CSV table of C-alpha atoms and ligand atoms in Angstrom, one decimal:
chain,number,residue,atom,x,y,z
P,1,THR,CA,48.3,86.3,72.2
P,2,GLU,CA,48.0,84.5,68.9
P,3,PRO,CA,51.1,82.4,67.9
P,4,LEU,CA,52.7,82.9,64.5
P,5,LEU,CA,51.7,79.5,63.3
P,6,ARG,CA,49.1,77.2,64.8
P,7,VAL,CA,48.6,73.8,63.4
P,8,GLU,CA,45.5,71.8,64.6
P,9,GLY,CA,44.7,68.3,63.7
P,10,LEU,CA,46.6,68.2,60.5
P,11,ARG,CA,46.1,64.9,58.6
P,12,LYS,CA,47.3,63.5,55.3
P,13,HIS,CA,46.7,60.0,54.0
P,14,PHE,CA,47.9,58.7,50.7
P,15,VAL,CA,45.8,56.1,48.9
P,16,LEU,CA,47.8,53.8,46.7
P,17,LYS,CA,47.0,50.7,44.6
P,18,LYS,CA,49.4,47.9,45.1
P,19,GLY,CA,49.8,44.3,43.9
P,20,PHE,CA,49.3,42.3,40.7
P,21,PRO,CA,47.1,41.0,39.1
P,22,LYS,CA,44.6,42.1,41.7
P,23,PRO,CA,45.6,45.4,43.0
P,24,ARG,CA,44.4,46.3,46.4
P,25,THR,CA,43.9,49.8,47.9
P,26,ILE,CA,46.3,50.8,50.6
P,27,ARG,CA,45.8,53.8,52.8
P,28,VAL,CA,49.2,55.2,54.1
P,29,ARG,CA,48.6,57.3,57.2
P,30,ALA,CA,51.5,59.6,56.6
P,31,VAL,CA,50.3,62.4,58.9
P,32,GLU,CA,47.7,61.5,61.5
P,33,ASP,CA,46.3,64.4,63.6
P,34,ILE,CA,49.2,66.6,64.5
P,35,SER,CA,49.0,69.9,66.4
P,36,PHE,CA,51.6,72.4,67.4
P,37,SER,CA,52.3,76.1,67.6
P,38,ILE,CA,55.2,78.3,66.7
P,39,GLU,CA,55.7,81.6,68.5
P,40,PRO,CA,57.2,84.7,66.7
P,41,GLY,CA,61.0,84.4,66.5
P,42,GLN,CA,61.0,80.8,67.6
P,43,ALA,CA,62.8,77.9,65.9
P,44,PHE,CA,60.6,74.8,66.2
P,45,GLY,CA,62.1,71.4,65.3
P,46,LEU,CA,60.2,68.5,63.9
P,47,VAL,CA,62.3,65.3,64.4
P,48,GLY,CA,61.9,61.6,63.7
P,49,GLU,CA,63.2,58.8,61.6
P,50,SER,CA,62.9,58.8,57.9
P,51,GLY,CA,59.3,58.0,56.9
P,52,CYS,CA,57.7,59.3,60.1
P,53,GLY,CA,55.7,62.0,58.2
P,54,LYS,CA,57.7,65.1,59.1
P,55,SER,CA,58.3,66.2,55.5
P,56,THR,CA,54.8,65.4,54.5
P,57,ALA,CA,53.5,67.5,57.4
P,58,ALA,CA,55.8,70.4,56.4
P,59,ARG,CA,54.5,70.3,52.8
P,60,ALA,CA,50.9,69.8,53.8
P,61,LEU,CA,50.8,72.9,56.0
P,62,LEU,CA,51.8,75.0,53.0
P,63,ARG,CA,49.5,73.0,50.7
P,64,LEU,CA,52.4,71.9,48.5
P,65,ILE,CA,50.3,68.7,49.0
P,66,GLU,CA,46.7,69.2,50.0
P,67,PRO,CA,46.0,67.9,53.5
P,68,ASP,CA,42.9,65.9,54.2
P,69,ALA,CA,41.9,67.6,57.4
P,70,GLY,CA,43.0,70.2,60.0
P,71,ARG,CA,43.6,73.9,60.4
P,72,VAL,CA,46.8,75.9,59.8
P,73,LEU,CA,46.5,79.4,61.2
P,74,PHE,CA,49.2,81.9,60.3
P,75,ARG,CA,48.7,84.9,62.5
P,76,GLY,CA,45.1,83.8,62.8
P,77,GLU,CA,44.4,83.4,59.1
P,78,ASP,CA,43.6,79.9,57.8
P,79,VAL,CA,46.1,78.8,55.1
P,80,LEU,CA,43.9,75.7,54.3
P,81,THR,CA,40.8,77.7,53.3
P,82,ALA,CA,42.6,80.8,51.8
P,83,LYS,CA,42.1,81.4,48.1
P,84,GLY,CA,43.4,83.7,45.4
P,85,GLN,CA,45.2,86.8,46.6
P,86,ALA,CA,44.9,85.8,50.3
P,87,LEU,CA,46.6,82.5,49.7
P,88,LYS,CA,49.3,84.2,47.6
P,89,ALA,CA,50.0,86.7,50.4
P,90,LEU,CA,50.3,83.9,52.9
P,91,ARG,CA,52.6,81.9,50.7
P,92,ARG,CA,54.9,85.0,50.5
P,93,ARG,CA,55.1,85.1,54.3
P,94,ILE,CA,56.0,81.4,54.6
P,95,GLN,CA,58.9,80.2,52.5
P,96,ILE,CA,60.4,76.7,52.3
P,97,VAL,CA,64.0,75.7,51.9
P,98,PHE,CA,64.5,72.2,50.6
P,99,GLN,CA,67.1,69.6,51.3
P,100,ASP,CA,68.3,69.7,47.7
P,101,PRO,CA,68.1,73.3,46.4
P,102,TYR,CA,69.2,72.1,42.9
P,103,SER,CA,65.8,70.4,42.4
P,104,SER,CA,64.0,73.7,42.9
P,105,LEU,CA,66.3,75.8,40.7
P,106,ASP,CA,65.7,75.9,36.9
P,107,PRO,CA,69.0,74.7,35.4
P,108,ARG,CA,68.7,77.2,32.5
P,109,GLN,CA,67.8,80.2,34.6
P,110,SER,CA,70.5,82.5,35.9
P,111,ILE,CA,70.7,83.0,39.7
P,112,GLY,CA,69.9,86.7,39.1
P,113,SER,CA,66.7,85.9,37.4
P,114,ALA,CA,65.8,83.2,40.0
P,115,LEU,CA,66.1,85.8,42.7
P,116,THR,CA,64.3,88.7,41.0
P,117,GLU,CA,61.4,86.7,39.7
P,118,PRO,CA,59.7,86.1,43.1
P,119,MET,CA,60.2,89.9,43.8
P,120,ARG,CA,58.3,90.7,40.6
P,121,VAL,CA,55.6,88.1,41.2
P,122,HIS,CA,54.9,89.4,44.7
P,123,GLY,CA,55.1,93.1,43.7
P,124,ILE,CA,58.1,93.8,45.9
P,125,ALA,CA,60.6,95.1,43.3
P,126,THR,CA,61.4,95.0,39.5
P,127,GLY,CA,64.2,96.1,37.2
P,128,ALA,CA,67.3,97.7,38.7
P,129,GLU,CA,65.8,97.8,42.2
P,130,ALA,CA,65.2,94.1,42.1
P,131,ARG,CA,68.7,93.5,40.8
P,132,ARG,CA,70.2,95.7,43.6
P,133,ARG,CA,68.2,93.7,46.2
P,134,ALA,CA,69.4,90.4,44.7
P,135,ALA,CA,73.0,91.5,44.9
P,136,ALA,CA,72.5,92.6,48.6
P,137,LEU,CA,71.0,89.2,49.3
P,138,MET,CA,73.9,87.4,47.7
P,139,GLU,CA,76.3,89.2,50.0
P,140,GLU,CA,74.1,88.5,53.0
P,141,VAL,CA,74.3,84.7,52.3
P,142,GLY,CA,78.1,84.9,51.7
P,143,LEU,CA,78.3,84.8,47.9
P,144,PRO,CA,79.7,87.5,45.5
P,145,PRO,CA,77.2,89.6,43.6
P,146,SER,CA,78.9,88.5,40.4
P,147,ALA,CA,77.3,85.1,41.0
P,148,LEU,CA,74.0,86.5,39.8
P,149,ASP,CA,75.0,86.0,36.2
P,150,ARG,CA,75.8,82.3,36.6
P,151,LEU,CA,73.8,79.2,36.3
P,152,PRO,CA,73.0,76.8,39.1
P,153,HIS,CA,75.3,74.0,37.9
P,154,GLU,CA,78.3,76.3,38.4
P,155,PHE,CA,77.9,76.2,42.2
P,156,SER,CA,78.8,73.6,44.8
P,157,GLY,CA,76.1,72.0,47.0
P,158,GLY,CA,76.8,74.4,49.9
P,159,GLN,CA,76.7,77.4,47.6
P,160,ARG,CA,73.4,76.2,46.0
P,161,GLN,CA,71.9,75.9,49.5
P,162,ARG,CA,73.0,79.5,50.1
P,163,ILE,CA,71.2,80.5,46.9
P,164,GLY,CA,68.1,78.6,48.0
P,165,ILE,CA,68.2,80.5,51.3
P,166,ALA,CA,68.7,83.9,49.4
P,167,ARG,CA,65.7,83.0,47.2
P,168,ALA,CA,63.5,82.3,50.2
P,169,LEU,CA,64.5,85.7,51.6
P,170,THR,CA,63.7,87.7,48.4
P,171,VAL,CA,60.0,88.0,49.5
P,172,GLU,CA,60.8,88.9,53.1
P,173,PRO,CA,59.1,86.0,54.8
P,174,GLU,CA,58.3,85.7,58.5
P,175,LEU,CA,58.5,82.0,58.7
P,176,ILE,CA,61.0,79.6,57.0
P,177,ILE,CA,60.2,76.0,56.7
P,178,ALA,CA,63.6,74.3,56.4
P,179,ASP,CA,63.3,70.6,55.4
P,180,GLU,CA,66.6,68.8,56.2
P,181,PRO,CA,68.4,71.9,54.9
P,182,VAL,CA,71.9,70.5,55.5
P,183,SER,CA,71.5,66.7,55.3
P,184,ALA,CA,72.6,66.6,51.6
P,185,LEU,CA,75.8,68.6,52.3
P,186,ASP,CA,79.3,67.5,53.2
P,187,VAL,CA,79.8,67.4,56.9
P,188,SER,CA,82.4,70.3,56.7
P,189,VAL,CA,79.9,72.5,54.9
P,190,GLN,CA,76.9,71.7,57.2
P,191,ALA,CA,78.1,73.8,60.1
P,192,GLN,CA,78.7,76.8,57.8
P,193,VAL,CA,75.2,76.7,56.4
P,194,LEU,CA,73.7,76.2,59.9
P,195,LEU,CA,75.7,79.2,61.2
P,196,LEU,CA,74.3,81.3,58.3
P,197,LEU,CA,70.8,80.2,59.1
P,198,ARG,CA,71.3,81.1,62.8
P,199,GLU,CA,72.8,84.5,61.9
P,200,LEU,CA,69.8,85.3,59.5
P,201,ARG,CA,67.4,84.2,62.2
P,202,GLN,CA,68.9,86.7,64.7
P,203,ARG,CA,69.4,89.5,62.3
P,204,ARG,CA,66.0,89.3,60.6
P,205,GLY,CA,64.0,88.0,63.5
P,206,LEU,CA,62.9,85.0,61.5
P,207,SER,CA,60.9,82.1,62.8
P,208,PHE,CA,61.7,78.5,61.7
P,209,LEU,CA,60.0,75.2,61.3
P,210,PHE,CA,63.1,73.0,61.2
P,211,VAL,CA,62.6,69.5,59.9
P,212,SER,CA,65.4,67.1,60.6
P,213,HIS,CA,66.4,63.5,61.4
P,214,ASP,CA,69.5,64.8,63.1
P,215,LEU,CA,69.1,65.4,66.8
P,216,SER,CA,72.4,67.2,67.3
P,217,VAL,CA,71.5,69.8,64.7
P,218,VAL,CA,68.1,70.3,66.1
P,219,ARG,CA,69.5,70.6,69.7
P,220,TRP,CA,71.8,73.3,68.4
P,221,PHE,CA,69.3,75.3,66.3
P,222,CYS,CA,65.9,75.0,67.9
P,223,ASP,CA,64.1,76.3,71.0
P,224,ARG,CA,61.3,73.8,70.9
P,225,VAL,CA,61.0,70.4,69.4
P,226,ALA,CA,58.3,67.9,68.5
P,227,VAL,CA,59.2,64.2,68.1
P,228,MET,CA,57.2,62.4,65.5
P,229,TYR,CA,56.5,58.7,65.2
P,230,LEU,CA,54.3,57.0,62.5
P,231,GLY,CA,52.6,60.2,61.6
P,232,ARG,CA,52.0,61.4,65.2
P,233,ILE,CA,53.7,63.8,67.6
P,234,VAL,CA,54.6,61.7,70.6
P,235,GLU,CA,56.4,64.4,72.7
P,236,GLU,CA,56.8,68.1,72.5
P,237,GLY,CA,58.6,70.6,74.7
P,238,PRO,CA,61.7,72.8,75.1
P,239,ALA,CA,64.5,71.4,72.8
P,240,ALA,CA,67.1,71.3,75.5
P,241,ARG,CA,64.9,69.2,77.8
P,242,VAL,CA,63.2,66.9,75.3
P,243,LEU,CA,66.5,66.0,73.6
P,244,ALA,CA,68.4,65.5,76.9
P,245,ASN,CA,65.7,64.1,79.1
P,246,PRO,CA,62.8,62.9,77.1
P,247,LEU,CA,59.8,61.4,78.8
P,248,HIS,CA,58.6,59.2,75.8
P,249,PRO,CA,60.3,55.9,75.4
P,250,TYR,CA,60.7,56.4,71.7
P,251,ALA,CA,62.3,59.8,72.2
P,252,GLN,CA,64.7,58.2,74.8
P,253,VAL,CA,65.8,55.7,72.1
P,254,LEU,CA,66.4,58.5,69.7
P,255,ARG,CA,68.5,60.3,72.3
P,256,ASP,CA,70.5,57.3,73.1
P,257,ALA,CA,71.3,56.7,69.4
P,258,SER,CA,72.5,60.3,69.0
P,259,PRO,CA,74.5,61.5,72.1
P,260,ILE,CA,76.8,64.1,70.6
P,261,PRO,CA,75.6,67.7,70.8
P,262,ASP,CA,77.9,69.0,68.0
P,263,PRO,CA,76.5,70.3,64.7
P,264,SER,CA,79.7,69.4,62.9
P,265,ARG,CA,79.1,65.7,63.6
P,266,ARG,CA,76.4,64.2,61.6
P,267,THR,CA,74.5,61.5,63.5
P,268,ALA,CA,72.1,59.6,61.3
P,269,LEU,CA,69.6,57.6,63.3
P,270,PRO,CA,70.3,53.9,63.1
P,271,ARG,CA,67.5,51.5,62.5
P,272,ILE,CA,66.5,50.9,66.1
P,273,LEU,CA,64.6,48.1,67.7
P,274,GLY,CA,63.9,46.5,64.4
P,275,GLU,CA,61.8,47.9,61.5
P,276,ILE,CA,59.4,50.7,61.9
P,277,PRO,CA,55.8,49.4,61.4
P,278,SER,CA,54.2,50.5,58.2
P,279,ALA,CA,52.1,53.6,58.2
P,280,ALA,CA,49.8,51.6,55.9
P,281,ASN,CA,49.1,49.3,58.8
P,282,PRO,CA,49.8,51.1,62.1
P,283,PRO,CA,49.6,49.0,65.3
P,284,PRO,CA,46.5,49.5,67.5
P,285,GLY,CA,46.8,51.4,70.8
P,286,CYS,CA,50.1,53.2,71.2
P,287,PRO,CA,51.8,53.0,67.7
P,288,PHE,CA,55.2,52.5,69.4
P,289,HIS,CA,54.2,49.4,71.5
P,290,PRO,CA,55.7,46.7,69.3
P,291,ARG,CA,59.1,48.3,69.8
P,292,CYS,CA,58.8,49.7,73.3
P,293,ILE,CA,60.7,48.0,76.1
P,294,HIS,CA,58.3,49.5,78.6
P,295,ALA,CA,55.1,48.3,76.9
P,296,MET,CA,52.2,47.2,79.2
P,297,PRO,CA,49.0,45.4,78.3
P,298,ILE,CA,47.1,48.7,78.0
P,299,CYS,CA,49.6,49.9,75.4
P,300,SER,CA,48.3,47.6,72.7
P,301,GLN,CA,44.7,48.4,73.4
P,302,GLN,CA,44.4,52.1,74.1
P,303,MET,CA,45.9,55.1,72.4
P,304,PRO,CA,47.7,57.1,75.2
P,305,ALA,CA,46.2,60.5,75.9
P,306,TRP,CA,48.2,63.7,75.4
P,307,THR,CA,49.5,64.7,78.9
P,308,PRO,CA,51.3,67.9,79.9
P,309,ALA,CA,55.0,67.3,80.9
P,310,PRO,CA,55.4,68.0,84.7
P,311,GLY,CA,56.4,71.6,85.3
P,312,GLU,CA,55.9,72.7,81.6
P,313,LYS,CA,53.3,75.2,80.4
P,314,ALA,CA,53.1,74.0,76.8
P,315,GLY,CA,53.7,70.7,75.0
P,316,GLY,CA,53.4,67.3,76.5
P,317,VAL,CA,53.8,63.6,75.8
P,318,ALA,CA,51.6,60.7,74.7
P,319,CYS,CA,52.5,57.7,76.8
P,320,HIS,CA,50.7,55.6,79.4
P,321,LEU,CA,53.7,55.9,81.7
P,322,VAL,CA,53.2,59.6,82.1
P,323,GLY,CA,50.4,61.1,84.1
B,1,LIG,FE1,55.7,52.4,75.5
B,1,LIG,FE2,53.2,52.1,76.3
B,1,LIG,FE3,54.4,54.5,76.5
B,1,LIG,FE4,53.6,53.5,74.1
B,1,LIG,S1,52.3,54.1,75.8
B,1,LIG,S2,55.5,54.5,74.6
B,1,LIG,S3,54.1,51.3,74.5
B,1,LIG,S4,55.0,52.7,77.6
B,2,LIG,MG1,62.0,63.9,54.5
């Protein structure tokens, strides 16, 4: 059967000019050939250190930034080639929740108008019916319907994230892309927002692409996980297995840096094994080899092939040690 979302060979490079007086062109390989699938109802985590390309990948698959190459199939329909009404319909079914909801809310627009506008744009409801739906959504995310008449600045960070979630739900999406949805919140508020997301997931049968640098949060929320390093997926599999017993040396380092499976404890990834090489100048062979304690001569010469993890039907790992 067709997965809900299938991403194949997604790539996004940024071309920058740097230097003075003679600027040179730099190609930053933010996302380099990534592929994964999300099944209906699944929560799929995309994890990695800051700068690994996970947010760029999440934005590129919705074309908030245009990718350079790849296919993104939502129930078999290609998002990257869709135009006009077809693209609008796909964008209704996939909604994104950002790390900082304040940046996506118009400071002069009431919450009520921010929630009813997408319903009108997508022909779901207008007038009193839209207002009634907006009030019901506020209750569903744990805010009083009277909040509809207020402006974004009147709410705390956690409340604004609840509003961001309510707004994503106005158009009845099937897939939510959540990009670090709790990282900007106080630790005490993070768990409440995560619980809300999990509740909504269960009640509405939603699927998630959950982008995070926080392994404990991903372990708690996700069924499957892909670990990204320098624009590539280096391991993918069941979240419980990959985050507890990863096969890839980089995923092992991440795990060791983040041992506490408790969503109320925020575990930022420390800078491990020195600086991450630049995506403008990725190392040859396995991109992790300059930092890998298991590196062998072949690792600096040849990109490791994608190999299934022993005993698993989907996913795999890209490392010369495996297979
Ligand atoms: Fe380490 Fe080599 Fe595996 Fe890369 S391929 S992770 S360098 S052992
Ligand atoms: Mg990011």
